[in-house]
Amino acid sequence: MSANQRVSVIPQPVSAETRDGAPFTLAPTARISVAGPGAAEVAGLLMAELASDCRRDLTVVHEPPVYGDIAIVIAEDEVAEEHRAEGYSLTVTAEGVRIGAATAAGAFWGVQTLRQLVPVECATDPLTIAPLSIRDHPRFGYRGAMLDVARHFFGPDAVKRFIDAIVLVKVNHLHLHLTDDQGWRIEIESWPNLTAHGGSTGSDGSPGGFFTQSEFRDLVAYAAERHVTIVPELDMPGHTNAALASYPELNPSGVAPELYTGSKVGFSTLQTGDPTTDRFLADVIGEVAALTPGPYLHIGGDECLSTSSEDFLGFIAHASALVASQGKTAVGWHEMGKSENLPSGTVGQYWDFLTPRGSSGDETLSFVRQGGAVIMSPADVSYLDIVYEDGDRLGQDWADGPTELRSAFVWDPARIVAGLGDSHLLGVEAPLWTETMATVEDVEEMVFPRLAAVAEVAWSVAPADTEAVESARDFADFADRLAALGEHWAAAGIAFRRVPGVPWRDTVSA
Ligand code: ACM
């Protein structure tokens, strides 16, 4: 057994070693000692976690640590230059816990590692941690999860709960799929009917809903405090029935369709090349860009089966240029790579299978040819809405059959599209489409545990032999670590699925 395997953390850290000696024990007198820019904010979040999970009240002090303290130190030389953006170190000895990082983001990921090492019984039992030493940094800067709030709407509280859960496995981008045939979920002040009418229902006739601009700003700020960037998506020119139902003038026919509550795709399109549509585009892209401090604005572009090829190309060139004119980087599903007129730097999101079919690989390479990078979301392993096994109540099964946990873990993003290696990849994202998910519990059942597998693919070092990923990734070791993480999920009340093949432990009461 390597030293790595004795420290149970997901994603697997770059290096983790247990040390000899007495454990750290959190005493009632312990404090969180902070130094450096942003350390107090990270400490505040750790303090809140220890209060809610462990009923320990620690104070944050701007003083050097003394015996028994938890120290968070942010300074450039804490981390090697090439890993400063998000790297951290964590040492635990009897004398104290010390997290070192060059940035608040790095320190925050160190805190997430620490949270996984804190015993779940910490509210009633002594809080002890065996001595260890970790150095860690991510393989990819973009580690994403996508939540489709268009099919079924999930409001601000549900999304905050989702953010709280994803950061524990160091996911740092939340892509919100805000618009689709079934609903428009973000208030646009200049086009109020988009939400007043287009947000009034959802899949299966569910009640719908939308974020006001003030709720959305609050969500963006909540995410940012947790080092998560929100990536808003306005899916266009297909997947637009909710917009078309709200404004007849956006339709090629000039007639508004009914609101849609089914699960078909590919039947809707904006009228492209039209002055009203162009005004709509400038307004919605402008308002969403203004709400978004993050660098990305996703404009979809997938499954435009009712848009002619010529119209599609014209639309994508125009919409992506509008995004760039707002100072944002456009992101699009890989079909957008059909365009040779993308603003330099446009990001493509690949959603075909591990083995590309048709032109999906070439469309993905097109983003790199045009100076951009790629996010990998292969549907047959990273789509969280695909059933775990045949006959499941939740999910769909179109992506090459069920996706077991093992499949979500045993793959490598640099072995999918020939010619696309780590240097072309922004990162990895696991999307959840919610046609069949109506509740937070439904969402959590589909997302956990598979998101933990995809998060490890995105964060941890590439397997030594990526030619043979099957044998290079140690699923048994992952499953052991997952059992420990499952205890934390259970304590947090997360409705994760106890899939077979993992030595889950008994549920602990919170
Ligand atoms: C997609 O799954 N239509 C991106």
mmCIF file of C-alpha atoms in Angstrom, residues 7 34 42 150 227 365 378 410 437:
data_model
loop_
_atom_site.group_PDB
_atom_site.id
_atom_site.type_symbol
_atom_site.label_atom_id
_atom_site.label_comp_id
_atom_site.label_asym_id
_atom_site.label_seq_id
_atom_site.Cartn_x
_atom_site.Cartn_y
_atom_site.Cartn_z
ATOM 1 C CA VAL A 7 -5.107 9.297 3.757
ATOM 2 C CA VAL A 34 -4.851 33.643 10.151
ATOM 3 C CA VAL A 42 -11.581 31.282 4.495
ATOM 4 C CA ALA A 150 -34.794 25.028 -16.912
ATOM 5 C CA HIS A 227 -14.410 30.098 -4.874
ATOM 6 C CA LEU A 365 -10.940 20.663 -32.437
ATOM 7 C CA PRO A 378 -18.423 12.903 -22.346
ATOM 8 C CA VAL A 410 -12.306 5.054 -15.125
ATOM 9 C CA MET A 437 -35.764 15.229 -11.375
#
